[in-house]
mmCIF file of C-alpha atoms and ligand atoms in Angstrom:
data_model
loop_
_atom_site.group_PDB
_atom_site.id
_atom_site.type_symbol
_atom_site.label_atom_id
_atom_site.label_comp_id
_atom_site.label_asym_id
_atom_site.label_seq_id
_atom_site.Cartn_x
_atom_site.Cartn_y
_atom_site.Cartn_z
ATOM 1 C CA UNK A 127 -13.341 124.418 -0.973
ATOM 2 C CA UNK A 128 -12.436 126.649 -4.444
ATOM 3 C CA UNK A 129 -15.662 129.168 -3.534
ATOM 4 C CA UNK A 130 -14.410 130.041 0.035
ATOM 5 C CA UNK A 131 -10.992 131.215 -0.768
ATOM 6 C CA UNK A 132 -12.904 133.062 -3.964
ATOM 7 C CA UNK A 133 -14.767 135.053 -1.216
ATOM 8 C CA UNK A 134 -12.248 135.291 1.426
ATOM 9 C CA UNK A 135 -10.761 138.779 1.659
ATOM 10 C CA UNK A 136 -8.356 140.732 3.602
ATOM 11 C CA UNK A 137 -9.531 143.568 6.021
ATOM 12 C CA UNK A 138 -6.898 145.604 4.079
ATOM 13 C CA UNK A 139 -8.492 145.781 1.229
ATOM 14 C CA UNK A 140 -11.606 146.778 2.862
ATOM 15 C CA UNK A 141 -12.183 151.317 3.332
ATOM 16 C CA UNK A 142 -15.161 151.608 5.924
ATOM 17 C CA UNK A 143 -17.473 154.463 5.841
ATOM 18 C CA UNK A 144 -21.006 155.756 6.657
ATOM 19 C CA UNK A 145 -23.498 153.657 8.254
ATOM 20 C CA UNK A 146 -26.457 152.555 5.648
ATOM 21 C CA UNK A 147 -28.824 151.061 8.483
ATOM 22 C CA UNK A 148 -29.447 148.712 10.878
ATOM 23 C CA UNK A 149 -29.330 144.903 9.878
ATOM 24 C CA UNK A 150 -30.383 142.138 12.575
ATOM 25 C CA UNK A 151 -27.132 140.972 13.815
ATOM 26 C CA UNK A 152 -25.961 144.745 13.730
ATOM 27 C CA UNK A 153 -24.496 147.764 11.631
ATOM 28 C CA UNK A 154 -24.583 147.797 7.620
ATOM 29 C CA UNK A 155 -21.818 150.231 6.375
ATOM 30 C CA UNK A 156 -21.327 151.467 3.046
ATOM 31 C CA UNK A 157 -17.589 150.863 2.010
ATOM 32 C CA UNK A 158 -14.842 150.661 -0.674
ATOM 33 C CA UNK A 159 -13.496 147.170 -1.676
ATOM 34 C CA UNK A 160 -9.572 147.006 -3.547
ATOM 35 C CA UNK A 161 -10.329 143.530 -5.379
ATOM 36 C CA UNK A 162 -7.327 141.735 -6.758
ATOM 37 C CA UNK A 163 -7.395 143.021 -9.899
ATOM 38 C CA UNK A 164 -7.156 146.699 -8.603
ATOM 39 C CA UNK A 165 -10.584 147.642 -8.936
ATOM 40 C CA UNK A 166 -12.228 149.611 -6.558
ATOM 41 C CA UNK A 167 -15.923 148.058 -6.075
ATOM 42 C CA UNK A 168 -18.600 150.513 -4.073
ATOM 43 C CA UNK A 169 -19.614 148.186 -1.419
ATOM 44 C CA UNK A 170 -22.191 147.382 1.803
ATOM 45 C CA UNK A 171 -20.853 146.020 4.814
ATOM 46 C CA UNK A 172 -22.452 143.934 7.151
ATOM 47 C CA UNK A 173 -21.461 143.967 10.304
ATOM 48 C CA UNK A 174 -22.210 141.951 13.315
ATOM 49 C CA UNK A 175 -22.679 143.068 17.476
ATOM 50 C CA UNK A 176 -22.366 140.107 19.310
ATOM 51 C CA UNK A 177 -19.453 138.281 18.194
ATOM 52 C CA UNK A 178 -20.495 134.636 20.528
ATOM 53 C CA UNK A 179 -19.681 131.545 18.444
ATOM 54 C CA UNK A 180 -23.415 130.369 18.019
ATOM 55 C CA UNK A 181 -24.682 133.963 16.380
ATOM 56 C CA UNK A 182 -21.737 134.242 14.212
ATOM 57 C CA UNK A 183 -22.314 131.239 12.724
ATOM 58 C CA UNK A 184 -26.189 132.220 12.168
ATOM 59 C CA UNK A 185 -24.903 135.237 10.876
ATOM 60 C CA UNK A 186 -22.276 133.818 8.372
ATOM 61 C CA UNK A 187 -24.544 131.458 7.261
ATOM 62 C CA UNK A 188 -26.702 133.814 4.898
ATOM 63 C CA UNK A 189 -23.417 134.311 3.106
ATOM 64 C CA UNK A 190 -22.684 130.539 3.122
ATOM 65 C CA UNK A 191 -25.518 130.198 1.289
ATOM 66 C CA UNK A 192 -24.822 133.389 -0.929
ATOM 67 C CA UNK A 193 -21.121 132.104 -2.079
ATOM 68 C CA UNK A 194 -23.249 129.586 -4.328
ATOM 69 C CA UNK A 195 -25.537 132.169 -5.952
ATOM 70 C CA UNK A 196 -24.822 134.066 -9.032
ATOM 71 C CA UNK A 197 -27.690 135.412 -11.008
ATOM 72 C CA UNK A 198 -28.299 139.515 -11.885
ATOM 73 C CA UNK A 199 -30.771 140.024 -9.845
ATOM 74 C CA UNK A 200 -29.837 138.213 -6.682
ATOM 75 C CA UNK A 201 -27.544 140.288 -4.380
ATOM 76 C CA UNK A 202 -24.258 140.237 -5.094
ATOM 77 C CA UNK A 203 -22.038 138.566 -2.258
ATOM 78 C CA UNK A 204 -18.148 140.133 -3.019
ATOM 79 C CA UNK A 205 -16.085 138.337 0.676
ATOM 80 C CA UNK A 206 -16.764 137.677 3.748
ATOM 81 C CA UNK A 207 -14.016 138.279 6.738
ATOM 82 C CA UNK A 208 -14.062 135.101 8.935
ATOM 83 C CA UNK A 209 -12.082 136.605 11.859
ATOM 84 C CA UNK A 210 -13.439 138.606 14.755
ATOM 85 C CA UNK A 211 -15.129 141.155 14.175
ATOM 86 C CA UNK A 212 -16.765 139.187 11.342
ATOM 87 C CA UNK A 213 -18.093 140.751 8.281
ATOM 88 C CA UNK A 214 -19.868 140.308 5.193
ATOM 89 C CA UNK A 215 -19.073 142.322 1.986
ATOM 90 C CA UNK A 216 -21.581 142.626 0.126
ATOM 91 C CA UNK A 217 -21.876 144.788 -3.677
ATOM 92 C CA UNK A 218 -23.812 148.059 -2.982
ATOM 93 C CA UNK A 219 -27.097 149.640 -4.833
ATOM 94 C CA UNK A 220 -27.224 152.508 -3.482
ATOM 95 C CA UNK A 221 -31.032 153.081 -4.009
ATOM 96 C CA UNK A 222 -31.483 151.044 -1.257
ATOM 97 C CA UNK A 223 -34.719 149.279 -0.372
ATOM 98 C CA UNK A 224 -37.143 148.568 -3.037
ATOM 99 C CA UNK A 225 -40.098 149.345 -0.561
ATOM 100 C CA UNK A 226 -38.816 153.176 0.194
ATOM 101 C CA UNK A 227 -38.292 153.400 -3.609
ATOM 102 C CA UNK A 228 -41.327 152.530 -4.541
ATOM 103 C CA UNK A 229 -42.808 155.647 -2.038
ATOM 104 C CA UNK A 230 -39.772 158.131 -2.961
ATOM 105 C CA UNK A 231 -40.457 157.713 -7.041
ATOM 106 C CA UNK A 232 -44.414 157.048 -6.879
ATOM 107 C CA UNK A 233 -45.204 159.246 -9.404
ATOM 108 C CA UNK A 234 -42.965 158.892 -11.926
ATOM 109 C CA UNK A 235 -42.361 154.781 -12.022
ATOM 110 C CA UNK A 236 -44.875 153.023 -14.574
ATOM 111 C CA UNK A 237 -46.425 150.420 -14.901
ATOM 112 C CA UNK A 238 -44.342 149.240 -17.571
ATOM 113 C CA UNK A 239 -41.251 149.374 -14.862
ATOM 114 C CA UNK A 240 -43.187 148.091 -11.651
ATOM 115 C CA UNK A 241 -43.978 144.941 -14.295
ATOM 116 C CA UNK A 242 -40.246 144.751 -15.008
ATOM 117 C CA UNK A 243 -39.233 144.826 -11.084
ATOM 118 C CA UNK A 244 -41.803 141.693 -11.059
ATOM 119 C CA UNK A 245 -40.179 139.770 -13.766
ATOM 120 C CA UNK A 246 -36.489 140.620 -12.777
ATOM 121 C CA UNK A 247 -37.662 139.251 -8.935
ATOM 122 C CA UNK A 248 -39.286 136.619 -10.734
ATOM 123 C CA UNK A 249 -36.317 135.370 -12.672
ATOM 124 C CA UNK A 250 -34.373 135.398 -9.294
ATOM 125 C CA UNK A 251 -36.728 133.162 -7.786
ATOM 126 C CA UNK A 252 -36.829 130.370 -11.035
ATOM 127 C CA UNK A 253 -33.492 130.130 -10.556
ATOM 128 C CA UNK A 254 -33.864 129.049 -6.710
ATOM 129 C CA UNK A 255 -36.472 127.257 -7.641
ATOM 130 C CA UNK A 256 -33.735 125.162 -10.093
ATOM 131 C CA UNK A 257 -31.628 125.179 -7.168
ATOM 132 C CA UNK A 258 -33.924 123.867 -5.259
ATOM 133 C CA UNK A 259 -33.883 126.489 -2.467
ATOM 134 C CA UNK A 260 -36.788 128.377 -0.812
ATOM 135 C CA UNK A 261 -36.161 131.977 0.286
ATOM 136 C CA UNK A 262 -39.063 132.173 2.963
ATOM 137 C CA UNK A 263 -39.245 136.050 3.108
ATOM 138 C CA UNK A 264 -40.088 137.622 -0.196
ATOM 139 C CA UNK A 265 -40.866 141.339 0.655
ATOM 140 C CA UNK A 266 -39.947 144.422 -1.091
ATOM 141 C CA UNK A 267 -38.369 145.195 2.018
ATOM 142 C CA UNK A 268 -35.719 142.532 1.222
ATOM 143 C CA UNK A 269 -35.315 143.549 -2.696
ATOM 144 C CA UNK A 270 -32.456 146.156 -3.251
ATOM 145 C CA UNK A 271 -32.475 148.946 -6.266
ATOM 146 C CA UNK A 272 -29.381 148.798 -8.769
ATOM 147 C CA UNK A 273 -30.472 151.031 -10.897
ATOM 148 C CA UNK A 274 -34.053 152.841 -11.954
ATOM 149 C CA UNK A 275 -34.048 149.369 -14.410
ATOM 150 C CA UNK A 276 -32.598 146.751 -12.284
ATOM 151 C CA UNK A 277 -33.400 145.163 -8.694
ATOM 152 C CA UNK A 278 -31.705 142.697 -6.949
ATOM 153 C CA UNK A 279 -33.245 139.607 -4.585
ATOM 154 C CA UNK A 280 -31.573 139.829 -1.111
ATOM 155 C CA UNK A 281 -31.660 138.639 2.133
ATOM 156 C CA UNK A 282 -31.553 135.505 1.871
ATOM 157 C CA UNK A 283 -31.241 135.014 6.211
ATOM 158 C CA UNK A 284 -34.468 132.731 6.328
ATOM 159 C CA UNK A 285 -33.269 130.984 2.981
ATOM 160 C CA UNK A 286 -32.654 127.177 3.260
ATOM 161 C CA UNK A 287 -32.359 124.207 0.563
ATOM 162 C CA UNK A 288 -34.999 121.604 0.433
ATOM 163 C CA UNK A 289 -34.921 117.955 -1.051
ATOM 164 C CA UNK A 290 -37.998 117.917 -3.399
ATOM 165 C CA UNK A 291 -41.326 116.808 -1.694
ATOM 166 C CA UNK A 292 -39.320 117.482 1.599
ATOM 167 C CA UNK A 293 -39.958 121.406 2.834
ATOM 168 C CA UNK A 294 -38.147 123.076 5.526
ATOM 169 C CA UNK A 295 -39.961 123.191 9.150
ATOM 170 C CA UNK A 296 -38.902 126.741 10.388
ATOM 171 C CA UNK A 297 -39.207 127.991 13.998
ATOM 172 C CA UNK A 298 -42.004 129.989 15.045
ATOM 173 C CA UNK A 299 -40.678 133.584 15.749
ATOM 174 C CA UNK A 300 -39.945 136.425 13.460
ATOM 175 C CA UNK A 301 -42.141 134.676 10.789
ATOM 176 C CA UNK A 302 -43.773 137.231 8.395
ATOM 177 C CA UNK A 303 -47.574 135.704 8.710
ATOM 178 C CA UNK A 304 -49.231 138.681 6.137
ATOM 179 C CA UNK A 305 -46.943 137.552 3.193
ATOM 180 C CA UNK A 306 -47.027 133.867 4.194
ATOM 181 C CA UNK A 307 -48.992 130.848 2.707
ATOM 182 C CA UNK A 308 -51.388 129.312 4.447
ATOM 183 C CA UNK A 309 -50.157 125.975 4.698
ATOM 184 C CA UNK A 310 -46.455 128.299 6.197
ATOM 185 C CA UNK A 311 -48.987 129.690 8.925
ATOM 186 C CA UNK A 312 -50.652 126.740 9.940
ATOM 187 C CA UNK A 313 -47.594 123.968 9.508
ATOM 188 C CA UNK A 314 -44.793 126.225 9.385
ATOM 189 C CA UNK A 315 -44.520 124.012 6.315
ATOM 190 C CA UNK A 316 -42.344 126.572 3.264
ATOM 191 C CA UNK A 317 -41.600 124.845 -0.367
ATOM 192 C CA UNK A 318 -41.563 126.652 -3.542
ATOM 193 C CA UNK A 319 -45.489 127.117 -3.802
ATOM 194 C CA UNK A 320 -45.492 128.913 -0.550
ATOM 195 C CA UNK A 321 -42.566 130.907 -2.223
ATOM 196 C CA UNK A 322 -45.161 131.473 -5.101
ATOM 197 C CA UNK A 323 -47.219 132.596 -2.787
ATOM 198 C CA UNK A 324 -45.313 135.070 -1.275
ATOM 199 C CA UNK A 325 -44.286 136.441 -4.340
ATOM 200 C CA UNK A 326 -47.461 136.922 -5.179
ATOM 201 C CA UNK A 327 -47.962 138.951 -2.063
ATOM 202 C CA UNK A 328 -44.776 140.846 -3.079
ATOM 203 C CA UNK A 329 -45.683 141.456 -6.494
ATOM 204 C CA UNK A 330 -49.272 143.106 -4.621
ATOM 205 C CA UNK A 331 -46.784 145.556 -2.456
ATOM 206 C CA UNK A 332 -45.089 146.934 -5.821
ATOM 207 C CA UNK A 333 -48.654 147.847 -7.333
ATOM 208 C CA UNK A 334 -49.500 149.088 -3.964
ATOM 209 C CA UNK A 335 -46.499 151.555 -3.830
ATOM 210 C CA UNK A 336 -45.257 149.532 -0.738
ATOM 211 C CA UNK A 337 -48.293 149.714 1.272
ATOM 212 C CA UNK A 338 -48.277 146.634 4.345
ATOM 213 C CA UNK A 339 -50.696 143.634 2.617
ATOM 214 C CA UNK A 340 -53.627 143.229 4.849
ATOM 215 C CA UNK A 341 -52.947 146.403 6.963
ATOM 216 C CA UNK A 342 -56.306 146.320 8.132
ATOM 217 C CA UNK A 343 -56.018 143.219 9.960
ATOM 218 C CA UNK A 344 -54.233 141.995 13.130
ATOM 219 C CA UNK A 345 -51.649 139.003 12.279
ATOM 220 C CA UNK A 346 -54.257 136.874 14.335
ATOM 221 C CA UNK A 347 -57.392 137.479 12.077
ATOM 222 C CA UNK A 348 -55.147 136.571 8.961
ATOM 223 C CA UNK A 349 -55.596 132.887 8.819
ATOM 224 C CA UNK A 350 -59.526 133.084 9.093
ATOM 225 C CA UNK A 351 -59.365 135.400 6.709
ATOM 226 C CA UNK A 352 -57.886 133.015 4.251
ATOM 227 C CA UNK A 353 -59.443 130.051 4.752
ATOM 228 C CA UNK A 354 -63.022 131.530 4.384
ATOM 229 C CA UNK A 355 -61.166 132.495 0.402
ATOM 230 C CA UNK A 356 -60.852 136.243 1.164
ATOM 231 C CA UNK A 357 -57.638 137.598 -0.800
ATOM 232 C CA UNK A 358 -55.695 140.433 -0.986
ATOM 233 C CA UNK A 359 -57.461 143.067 -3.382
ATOM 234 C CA UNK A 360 -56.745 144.136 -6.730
ATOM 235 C CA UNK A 361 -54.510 147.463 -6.435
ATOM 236 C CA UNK A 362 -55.614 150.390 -8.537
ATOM 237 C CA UNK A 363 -52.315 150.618 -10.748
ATOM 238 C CA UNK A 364 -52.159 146.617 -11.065
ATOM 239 C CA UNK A 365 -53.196 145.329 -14.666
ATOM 240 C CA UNK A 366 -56.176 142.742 -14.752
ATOM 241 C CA UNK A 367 -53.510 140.588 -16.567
ATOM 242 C CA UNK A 368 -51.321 140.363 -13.193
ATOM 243 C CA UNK A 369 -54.107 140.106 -10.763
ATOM 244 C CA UNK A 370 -55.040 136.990 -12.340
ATOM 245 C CA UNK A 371 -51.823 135.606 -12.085
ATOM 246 C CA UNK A 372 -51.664 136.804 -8.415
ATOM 247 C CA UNK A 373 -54.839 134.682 -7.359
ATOM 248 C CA UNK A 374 -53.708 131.704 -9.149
ATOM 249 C CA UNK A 375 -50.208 132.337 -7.086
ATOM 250 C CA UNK A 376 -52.570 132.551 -4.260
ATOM 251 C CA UNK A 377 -54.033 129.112 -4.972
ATOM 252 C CA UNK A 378 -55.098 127.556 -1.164
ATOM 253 C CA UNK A 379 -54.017 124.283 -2.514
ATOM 254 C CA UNK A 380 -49.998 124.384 -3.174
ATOM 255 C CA UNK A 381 -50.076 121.907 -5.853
ATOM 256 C CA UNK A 382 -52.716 124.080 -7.597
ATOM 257 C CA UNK A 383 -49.902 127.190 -8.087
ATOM 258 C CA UNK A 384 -47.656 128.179 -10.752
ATOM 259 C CA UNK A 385 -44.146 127.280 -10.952
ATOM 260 C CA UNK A 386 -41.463 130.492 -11.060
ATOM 261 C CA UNK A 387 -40.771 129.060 -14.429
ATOM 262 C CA UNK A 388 -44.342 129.265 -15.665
ATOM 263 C CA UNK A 389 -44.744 132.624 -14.324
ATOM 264 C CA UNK A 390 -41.517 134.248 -15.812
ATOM 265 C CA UNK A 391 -43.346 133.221 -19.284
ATOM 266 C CA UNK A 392 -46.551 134.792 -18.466
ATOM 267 C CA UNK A 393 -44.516 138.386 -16.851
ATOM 268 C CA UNK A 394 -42.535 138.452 -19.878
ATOM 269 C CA UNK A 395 -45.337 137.927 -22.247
ATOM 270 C CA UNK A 396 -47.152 141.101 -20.002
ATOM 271 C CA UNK A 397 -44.715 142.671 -19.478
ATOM 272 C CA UNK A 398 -43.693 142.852 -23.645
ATOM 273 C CA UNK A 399 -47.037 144.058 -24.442
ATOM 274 C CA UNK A 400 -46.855 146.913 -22.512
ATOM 275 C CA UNK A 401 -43.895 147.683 -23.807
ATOM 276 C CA UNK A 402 -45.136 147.658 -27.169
ATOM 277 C CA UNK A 403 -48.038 149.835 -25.682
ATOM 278 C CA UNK A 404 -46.160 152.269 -24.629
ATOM 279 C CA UNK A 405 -44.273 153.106 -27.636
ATOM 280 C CA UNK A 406 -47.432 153.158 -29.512
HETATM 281 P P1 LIG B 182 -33.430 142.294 8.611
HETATM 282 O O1 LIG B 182 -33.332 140.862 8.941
HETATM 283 O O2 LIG B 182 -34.063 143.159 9.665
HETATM 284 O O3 LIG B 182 -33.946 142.572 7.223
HETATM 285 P P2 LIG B 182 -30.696 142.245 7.871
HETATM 286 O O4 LIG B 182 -29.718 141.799 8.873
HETATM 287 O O5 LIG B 182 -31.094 141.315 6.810
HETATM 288 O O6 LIG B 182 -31.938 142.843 8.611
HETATM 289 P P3 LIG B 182 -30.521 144.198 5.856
HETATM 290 O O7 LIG B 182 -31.984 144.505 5.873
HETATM 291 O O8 LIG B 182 -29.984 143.390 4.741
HETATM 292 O O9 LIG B 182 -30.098 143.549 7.229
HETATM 293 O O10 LIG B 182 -29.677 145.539 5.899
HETATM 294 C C1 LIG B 182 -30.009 146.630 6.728
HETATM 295 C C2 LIG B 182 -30.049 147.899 5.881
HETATM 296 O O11 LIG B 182 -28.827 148.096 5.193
HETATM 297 C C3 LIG B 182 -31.130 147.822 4.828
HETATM 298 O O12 LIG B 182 -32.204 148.575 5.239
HETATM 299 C C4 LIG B 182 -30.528 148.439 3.590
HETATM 300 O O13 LIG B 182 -30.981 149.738 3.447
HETATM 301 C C5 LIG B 182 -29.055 148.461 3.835
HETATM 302 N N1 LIG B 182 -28.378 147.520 2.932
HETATM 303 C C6 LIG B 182 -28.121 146.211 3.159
HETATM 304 N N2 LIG B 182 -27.474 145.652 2.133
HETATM 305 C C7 LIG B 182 -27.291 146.626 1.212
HETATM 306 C C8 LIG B 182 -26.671 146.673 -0.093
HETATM 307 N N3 LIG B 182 -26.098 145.606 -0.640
HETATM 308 N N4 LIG B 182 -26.687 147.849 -0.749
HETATM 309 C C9 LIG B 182 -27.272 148.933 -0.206
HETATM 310 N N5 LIG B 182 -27.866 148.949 0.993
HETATM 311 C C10 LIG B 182 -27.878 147.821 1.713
#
């Protein structure tokens, strides 16, 4: 296949340095990539502990599905090294998590900016949505920072394709129950309107400076919670305009949400009038 030998790269061209943090299979370093052309690309490198055949292929498989993604604000997969010890090479943003930038720059992001973050995760998601895939863990712990004007969707390890009207039936650990639909909760059933839904919990976290969604309650009590219609609250910083869209995201029914495509239209339409706000 053309992609593969796009993305497969020698260990040569690959400089190793500092370690970034700790992914699930194991060590992310930050690194230096030589591409072909002579460039030298700032890069993260994921690395991976247990090199046994079954969890290297559940490792490799996030970048399997990354080889077919190109978008600006999706993560950015550069090569992956098939051979033992496997890695994935990924571009770097080295402001790291969106959820520890959003508490590091608190007072000084806008609203006008936490509205663009929105839209550019947003437009990420439409275009799964056209691709038919759901992501299954929207979090602003899984959204990287380019640059002060630019974040990128990652992590796409829970990320599968679905035929339409089909949804993916996902295994019960490690599931993130305060960001998940209910329908995800009670049927492990994920589509793209529990993907709405979650976004709608992530777009909550940036107006809440990266504060845990229902951090008063156990996982347990979540459910109940829902069901009897109680929703996450309106954040101080968070426009009326976006709160509205939120609960509509957080529709109980999943035919009764937005599509991504219907809610980049509404974020951009927001997210222009505060523009011209701002500049008076
Ligand atoms: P988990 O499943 O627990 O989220 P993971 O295996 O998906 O782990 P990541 O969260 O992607 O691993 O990576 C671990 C850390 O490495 C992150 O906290 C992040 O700070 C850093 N990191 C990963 N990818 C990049 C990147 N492209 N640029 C900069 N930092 C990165």
């Amino acid at each position: 296949e053309k992609s593969c030998d796009k993305h497969n790269i020698s260990r040569d061209d690959v400089i190793v340095g500092r370690i970034l943090g700790e992914g699930f299979f194991g060590e992310v370093h930050e690194g230096v990539y030589k591409s072909p052309t002579g460039d030298r690309i700032r890069v993260a490198i994921k690395t991976c502990k247990d090199c046994s055949a079954d969890v290297k292929e559940k490792f490799l498989s996030e970048a399997e599905l990354m080889k077919n993604l190109e978008h600006p604000h999706i993560v950015c997969l550069i090569g992956v090294i098939e051979v033992d010890p496997v890695w994935i090479v990924m571009e770097l943003y080295e402001h790291g998590e969106l959820g520890n930038y959003l508490v590091e720059q608190q007072y000084i992001l806008t609203s006008t900016t936490l509205i663009l973050y929105c839209l550019q995760i947003c437009k990420a998601l439409a275009y799964l949505e056209g691709l038919n895939m759901v992501h299954r863990d929207i979090a602003v712990r899984n959204v990287l920072v380019a640059s002060p004007e630019c974040v990128k969707l990652g992590d796409f390890g829970l990320s599968r394709y679905v035929d339409e009207q089909e949804y993916y039936k996902a295994s019960i650990s490690r599931l993130p129950i305060k960001w998940m639909a209910p329908e995800s909760i009670n049927f492990r059933r994920f589509t793209t309107a529990s993907d709405v839904w979650m976004f709608g919990v992530c777009v909550w976290e940036i107006f809440s400076m990266a504060q845990q969604p229902f951090f008063w309650l156990e996982n347990g009590q979540v459910i109940n919670q829902l069901e009897s219609g109680v929703r996450l609250p309106k954040p101080q910083p968070c426009p009326p305009t976006i709160y509205s869209l939120l609960n509509h995201c957080w529709a109980y029914e999943p035919n009764a949400r937005p599509s991504f495509c219907q809610l980049v239209c509404s974020l951009s339409e927001i997210h222009r009038a505060e523009v011209e706000q701002e500049h008076g």
